[in-house]
PDB file of C-alpha atoms in Angstrom:
ATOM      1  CA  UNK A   1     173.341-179.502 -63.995  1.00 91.00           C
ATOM      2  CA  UNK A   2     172.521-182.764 -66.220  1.00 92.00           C
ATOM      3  CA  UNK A   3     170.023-185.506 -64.658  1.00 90.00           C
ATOM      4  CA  UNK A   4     168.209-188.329 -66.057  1.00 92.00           C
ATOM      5  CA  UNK A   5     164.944-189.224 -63.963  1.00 91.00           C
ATOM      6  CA  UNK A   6     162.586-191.365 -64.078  1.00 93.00           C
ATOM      7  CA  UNK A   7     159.494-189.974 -65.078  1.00 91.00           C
ATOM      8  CA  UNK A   8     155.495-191.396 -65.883  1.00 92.00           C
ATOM      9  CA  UNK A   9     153.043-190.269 -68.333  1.00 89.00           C
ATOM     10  CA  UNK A  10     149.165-191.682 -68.142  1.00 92.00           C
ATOM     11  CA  UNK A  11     147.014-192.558 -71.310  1.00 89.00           C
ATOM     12  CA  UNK A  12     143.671-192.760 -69.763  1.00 93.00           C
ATOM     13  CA  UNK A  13     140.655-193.456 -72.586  1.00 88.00           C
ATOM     14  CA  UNK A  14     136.707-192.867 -71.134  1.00 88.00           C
ATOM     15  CA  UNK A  15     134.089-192.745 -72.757  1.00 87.00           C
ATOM     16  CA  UNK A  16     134.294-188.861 -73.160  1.00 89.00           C
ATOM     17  CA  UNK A  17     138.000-189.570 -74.854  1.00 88.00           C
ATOM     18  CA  UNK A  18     141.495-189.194 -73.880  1.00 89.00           C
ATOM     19  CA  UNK A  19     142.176-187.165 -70.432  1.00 94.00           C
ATOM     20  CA  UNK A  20     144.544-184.661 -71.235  1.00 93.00           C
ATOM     21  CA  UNK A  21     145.381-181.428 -68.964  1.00 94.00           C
ATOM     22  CA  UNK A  22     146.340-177.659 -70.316  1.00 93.00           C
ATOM     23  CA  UNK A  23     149.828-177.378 -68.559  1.00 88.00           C
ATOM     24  CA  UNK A  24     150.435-174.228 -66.349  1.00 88.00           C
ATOM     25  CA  UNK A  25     154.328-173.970 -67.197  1.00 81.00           C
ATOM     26  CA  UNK A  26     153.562-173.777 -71.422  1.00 81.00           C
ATOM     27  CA  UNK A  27     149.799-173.524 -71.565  1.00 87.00           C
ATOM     28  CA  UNK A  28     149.982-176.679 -73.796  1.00 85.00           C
ATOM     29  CA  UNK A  29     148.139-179.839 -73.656  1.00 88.00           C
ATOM     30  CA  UNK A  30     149.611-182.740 -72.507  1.00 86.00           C
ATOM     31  CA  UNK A  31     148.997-186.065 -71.012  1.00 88.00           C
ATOM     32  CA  UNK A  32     148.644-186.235 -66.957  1.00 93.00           C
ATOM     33  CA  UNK A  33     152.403-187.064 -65.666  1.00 91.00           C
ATOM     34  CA  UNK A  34     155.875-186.164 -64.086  1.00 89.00           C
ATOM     35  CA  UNK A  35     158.368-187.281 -61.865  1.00 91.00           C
ATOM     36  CA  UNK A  36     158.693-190.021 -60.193  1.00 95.00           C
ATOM     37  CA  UNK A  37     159.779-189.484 -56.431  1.00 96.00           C
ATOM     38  CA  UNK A  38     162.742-191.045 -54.243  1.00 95.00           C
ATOM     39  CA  UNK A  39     161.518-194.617 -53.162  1.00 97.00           C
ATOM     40  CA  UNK A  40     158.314-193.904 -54.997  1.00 97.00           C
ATOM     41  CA  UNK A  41     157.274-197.223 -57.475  1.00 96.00           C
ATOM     42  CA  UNK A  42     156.345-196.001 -60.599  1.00 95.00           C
ATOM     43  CA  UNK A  43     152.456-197.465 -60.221  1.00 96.00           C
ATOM     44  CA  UNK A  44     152.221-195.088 -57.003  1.00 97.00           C
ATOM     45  CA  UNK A  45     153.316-192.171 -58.799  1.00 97.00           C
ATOM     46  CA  UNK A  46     151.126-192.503 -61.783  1.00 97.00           C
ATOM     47  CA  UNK A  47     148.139-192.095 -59.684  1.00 98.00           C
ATOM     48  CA  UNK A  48     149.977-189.877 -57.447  1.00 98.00           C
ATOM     49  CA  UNK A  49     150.470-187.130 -60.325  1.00 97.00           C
ATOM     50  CA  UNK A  50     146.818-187.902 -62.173  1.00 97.00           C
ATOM     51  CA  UNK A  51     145.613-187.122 -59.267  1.00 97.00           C
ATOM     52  CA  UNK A  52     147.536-183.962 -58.703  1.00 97.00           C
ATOM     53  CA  UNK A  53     146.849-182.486 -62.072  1.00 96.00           C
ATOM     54  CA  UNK A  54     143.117-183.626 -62.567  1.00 97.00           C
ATOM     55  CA  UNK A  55     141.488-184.509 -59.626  1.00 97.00           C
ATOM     56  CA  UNK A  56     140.969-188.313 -61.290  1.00 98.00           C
ATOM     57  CA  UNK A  57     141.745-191.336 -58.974  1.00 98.00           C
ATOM     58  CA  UNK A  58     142.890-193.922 -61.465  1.00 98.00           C
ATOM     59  CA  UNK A  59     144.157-197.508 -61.186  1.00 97.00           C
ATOM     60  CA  UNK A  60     147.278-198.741 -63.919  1.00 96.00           C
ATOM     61  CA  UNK A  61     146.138-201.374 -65.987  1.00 92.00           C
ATOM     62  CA  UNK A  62     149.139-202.108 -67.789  1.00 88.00           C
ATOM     63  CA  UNK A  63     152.385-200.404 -69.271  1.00 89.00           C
ATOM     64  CA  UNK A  64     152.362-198.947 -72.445  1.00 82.00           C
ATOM     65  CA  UNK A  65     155.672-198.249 -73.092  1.00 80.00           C
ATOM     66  CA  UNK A  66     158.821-196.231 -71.866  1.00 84.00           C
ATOM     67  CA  UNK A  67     160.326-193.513 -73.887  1.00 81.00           C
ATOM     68  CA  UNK A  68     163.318-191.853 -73.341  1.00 79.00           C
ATOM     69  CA  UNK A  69     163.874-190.216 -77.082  1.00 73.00           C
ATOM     70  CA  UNK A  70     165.512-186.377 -76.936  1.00 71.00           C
ATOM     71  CA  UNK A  71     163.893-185.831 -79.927  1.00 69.00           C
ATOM     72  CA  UNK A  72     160.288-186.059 -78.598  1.00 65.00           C
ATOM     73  CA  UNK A  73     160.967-183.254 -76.005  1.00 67.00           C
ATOM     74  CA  UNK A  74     161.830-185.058 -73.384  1.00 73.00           C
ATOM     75  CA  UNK A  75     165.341-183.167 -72.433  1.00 81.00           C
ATOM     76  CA  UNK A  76     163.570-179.975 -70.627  1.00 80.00           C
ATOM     77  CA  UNK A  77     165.928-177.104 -69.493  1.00 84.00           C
ATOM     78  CA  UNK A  78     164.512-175.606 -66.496  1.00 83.00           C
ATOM     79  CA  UNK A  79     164.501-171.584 -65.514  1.00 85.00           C
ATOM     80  CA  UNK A  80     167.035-173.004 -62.768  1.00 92.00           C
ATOM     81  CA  UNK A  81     169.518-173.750 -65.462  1.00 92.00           C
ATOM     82  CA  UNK A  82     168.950-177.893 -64.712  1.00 91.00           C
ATOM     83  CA  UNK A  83     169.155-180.020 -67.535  1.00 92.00           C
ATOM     84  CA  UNK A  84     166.785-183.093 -66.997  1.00 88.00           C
ATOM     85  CA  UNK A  85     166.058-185.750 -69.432  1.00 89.00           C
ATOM     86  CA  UNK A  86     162.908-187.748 -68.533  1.00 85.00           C
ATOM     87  CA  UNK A  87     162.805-191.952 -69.118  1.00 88.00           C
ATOM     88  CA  UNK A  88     158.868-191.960 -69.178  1.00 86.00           C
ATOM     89  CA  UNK A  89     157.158-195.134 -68.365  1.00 89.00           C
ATOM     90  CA  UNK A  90     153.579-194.712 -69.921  1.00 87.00           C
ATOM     91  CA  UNK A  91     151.168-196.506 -68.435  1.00 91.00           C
ATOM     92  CA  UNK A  92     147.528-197.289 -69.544  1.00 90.00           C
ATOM     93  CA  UNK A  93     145.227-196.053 -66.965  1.00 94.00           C
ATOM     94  CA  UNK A  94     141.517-196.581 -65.876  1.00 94.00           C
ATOM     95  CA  UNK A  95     139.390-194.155 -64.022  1.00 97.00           C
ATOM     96  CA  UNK A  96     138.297-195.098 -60.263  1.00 97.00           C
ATOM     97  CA  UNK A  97     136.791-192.074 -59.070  1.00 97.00           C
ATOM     98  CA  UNK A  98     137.062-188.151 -58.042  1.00 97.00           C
ATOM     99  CA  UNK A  99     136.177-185.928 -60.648  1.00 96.00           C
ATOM    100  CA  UNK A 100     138.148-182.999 -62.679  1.00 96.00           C
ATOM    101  CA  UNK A 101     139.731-180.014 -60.911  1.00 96.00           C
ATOM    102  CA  UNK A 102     143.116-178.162 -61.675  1.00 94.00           C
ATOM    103  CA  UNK A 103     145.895-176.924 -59.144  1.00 92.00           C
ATOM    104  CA  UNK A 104     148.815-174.818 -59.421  1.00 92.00           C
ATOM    105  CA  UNK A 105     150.025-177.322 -62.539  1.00 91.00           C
ATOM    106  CA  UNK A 106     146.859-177.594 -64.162  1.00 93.00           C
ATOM    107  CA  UNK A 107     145.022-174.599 -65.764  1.00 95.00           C
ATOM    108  CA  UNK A 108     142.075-176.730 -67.408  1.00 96.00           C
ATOM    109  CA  UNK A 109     141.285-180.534 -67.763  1.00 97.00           C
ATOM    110  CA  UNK A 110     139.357-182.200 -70.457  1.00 96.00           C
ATOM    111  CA  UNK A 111     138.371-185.312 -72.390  1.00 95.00           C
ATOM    112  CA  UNK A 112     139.210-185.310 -76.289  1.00 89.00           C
ATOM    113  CA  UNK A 113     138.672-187.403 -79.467  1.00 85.00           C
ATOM    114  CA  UNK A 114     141.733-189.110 -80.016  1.00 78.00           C
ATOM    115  CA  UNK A 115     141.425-187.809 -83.865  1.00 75.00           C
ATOM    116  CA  UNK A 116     141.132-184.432 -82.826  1.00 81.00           C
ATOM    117  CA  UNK A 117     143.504-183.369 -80.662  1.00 80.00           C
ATOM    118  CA  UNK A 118     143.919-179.860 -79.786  1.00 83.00           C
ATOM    119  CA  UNK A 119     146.517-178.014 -81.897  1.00 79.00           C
ATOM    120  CA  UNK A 120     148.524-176.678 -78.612  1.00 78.00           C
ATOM    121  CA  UNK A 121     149.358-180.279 -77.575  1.00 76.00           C
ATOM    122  CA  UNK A 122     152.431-180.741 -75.716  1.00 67.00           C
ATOM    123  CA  UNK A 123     153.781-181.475 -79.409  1.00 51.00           C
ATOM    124  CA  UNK A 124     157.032-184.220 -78.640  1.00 45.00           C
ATOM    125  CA  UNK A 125     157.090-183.147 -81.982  1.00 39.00           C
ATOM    126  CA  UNK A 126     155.909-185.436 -84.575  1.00 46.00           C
ATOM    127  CA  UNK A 127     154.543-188.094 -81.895  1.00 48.00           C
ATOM    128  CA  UNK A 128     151.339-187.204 -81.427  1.00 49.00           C
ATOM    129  CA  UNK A 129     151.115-187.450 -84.962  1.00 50.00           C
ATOM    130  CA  UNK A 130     152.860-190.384 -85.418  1.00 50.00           C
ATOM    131  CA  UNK A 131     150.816-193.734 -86.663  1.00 49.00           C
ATOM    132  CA  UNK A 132     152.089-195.600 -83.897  1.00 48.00           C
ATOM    133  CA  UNK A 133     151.193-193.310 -81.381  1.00 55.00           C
ATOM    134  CA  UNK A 134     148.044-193.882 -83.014  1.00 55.00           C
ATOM    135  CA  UNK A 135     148.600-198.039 -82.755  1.00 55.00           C
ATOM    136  CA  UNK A 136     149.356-197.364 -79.160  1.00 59.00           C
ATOM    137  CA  UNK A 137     145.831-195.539 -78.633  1.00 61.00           C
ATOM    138  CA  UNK A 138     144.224-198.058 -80.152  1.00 59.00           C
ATOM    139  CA  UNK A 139     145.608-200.418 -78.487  1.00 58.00           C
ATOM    140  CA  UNK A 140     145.038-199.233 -75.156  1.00 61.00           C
ATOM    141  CA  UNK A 141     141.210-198.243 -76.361  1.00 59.00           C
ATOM    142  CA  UNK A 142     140.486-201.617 -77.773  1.00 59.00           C
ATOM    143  CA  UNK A 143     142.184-203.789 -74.958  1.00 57.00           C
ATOM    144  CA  UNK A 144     143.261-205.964 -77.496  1.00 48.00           C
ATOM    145  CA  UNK A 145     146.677-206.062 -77.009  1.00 46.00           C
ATOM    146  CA  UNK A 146     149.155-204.584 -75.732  1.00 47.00           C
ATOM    147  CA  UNK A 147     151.543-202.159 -78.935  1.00 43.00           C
ATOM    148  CA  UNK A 148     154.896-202.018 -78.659  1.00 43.00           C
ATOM    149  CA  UNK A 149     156.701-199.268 -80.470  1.00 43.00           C
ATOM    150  CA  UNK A 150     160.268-199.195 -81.433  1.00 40.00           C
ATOM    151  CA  UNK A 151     162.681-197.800 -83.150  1.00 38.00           C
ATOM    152  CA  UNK A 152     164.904-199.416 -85.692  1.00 37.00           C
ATOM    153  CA  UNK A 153     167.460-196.458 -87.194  1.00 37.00           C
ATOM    154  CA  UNK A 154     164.943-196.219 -90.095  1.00 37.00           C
ATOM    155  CA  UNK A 155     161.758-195.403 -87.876  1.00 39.00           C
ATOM    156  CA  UNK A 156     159.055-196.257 -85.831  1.00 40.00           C
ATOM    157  CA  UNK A 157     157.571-199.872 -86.169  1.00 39.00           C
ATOM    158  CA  UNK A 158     154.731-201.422 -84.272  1.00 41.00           C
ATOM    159  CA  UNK A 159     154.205-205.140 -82.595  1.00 39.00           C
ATOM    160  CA  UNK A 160     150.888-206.113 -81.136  1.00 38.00           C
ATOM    161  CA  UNK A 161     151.696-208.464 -78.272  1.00 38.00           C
TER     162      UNK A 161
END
């Protein structure tokens, strides 16, 4: 079965880095996210899933962007044979309280230089590599602004609002 739904992603910057968790379904790193649930605003389940897979409490500050690209991995195939493609709303994220722990989704969870990012990154390809996934970090880092990323047929380009 095909279904599109509406999932969230959190970039959350500390002093110690970006919050990232190693995945328990690939083993890769990836930012702290998933689906949103029926009747569920997209705020609630931001904190609602960093929670789950870190054992942060964090508060949205603002969104970063939403991606919906096939390209960047975001059409998963499931063991069940469903076919989902996730709309991500990203949202910029500031810790409140609790402190890191895993759970059945979560094997580790960690804080890392934005410039070195482990090599087993949930990949979404060339995106983590990308320069405005770099604009976006910054962005959200520097509070300066808030990057908007789109595409224009040719590539990515960037706008600092």
């Amino acid at each position: 079965m095909q279904i599109i739904r509406p999932g969230v992603t959190a970039v959350v910057l500390g002093p110690d880095g970006l919050l990232l968790h190693r995945r328990s379904d690939n083993g890769r790193w990836g930012l702290p996210g998933g689906s949103v649930e029926f009747g569920e605003p997209v705020t609630d389940a931001i904190v609602r899933e960093v929670r789950e897979e870190t054992g942060y409490e964090v508060e949205p500050v603002r969104l970063v962007g939403v991606y919906s690209r096939p390209d960047l991995e975001q059409i998963v195939t499931y063991a069940d044979g469903n076919v989902i493609h996730y709309v991500s709303s990203s949202f910029e994220c500031r810790v409140v309280g609790g402190e890191a722990r895993t759970c059945a989704e979560s094997l580790e969870v960690a804080w890392f230089d934005p410039e070195r990012l482990p090599d087993d990154i949930q990949s979404f390809r060339g995106f983590w590599r990308n320069p405005v996934t770099r604009i976006l970090i910054v962005a959200v880092a520097s509070g300066i602004g808030t990057a908007v990323g789109f595409w224009i047929g040719v590539g990515w380009v960037a706008s600092m609002l």
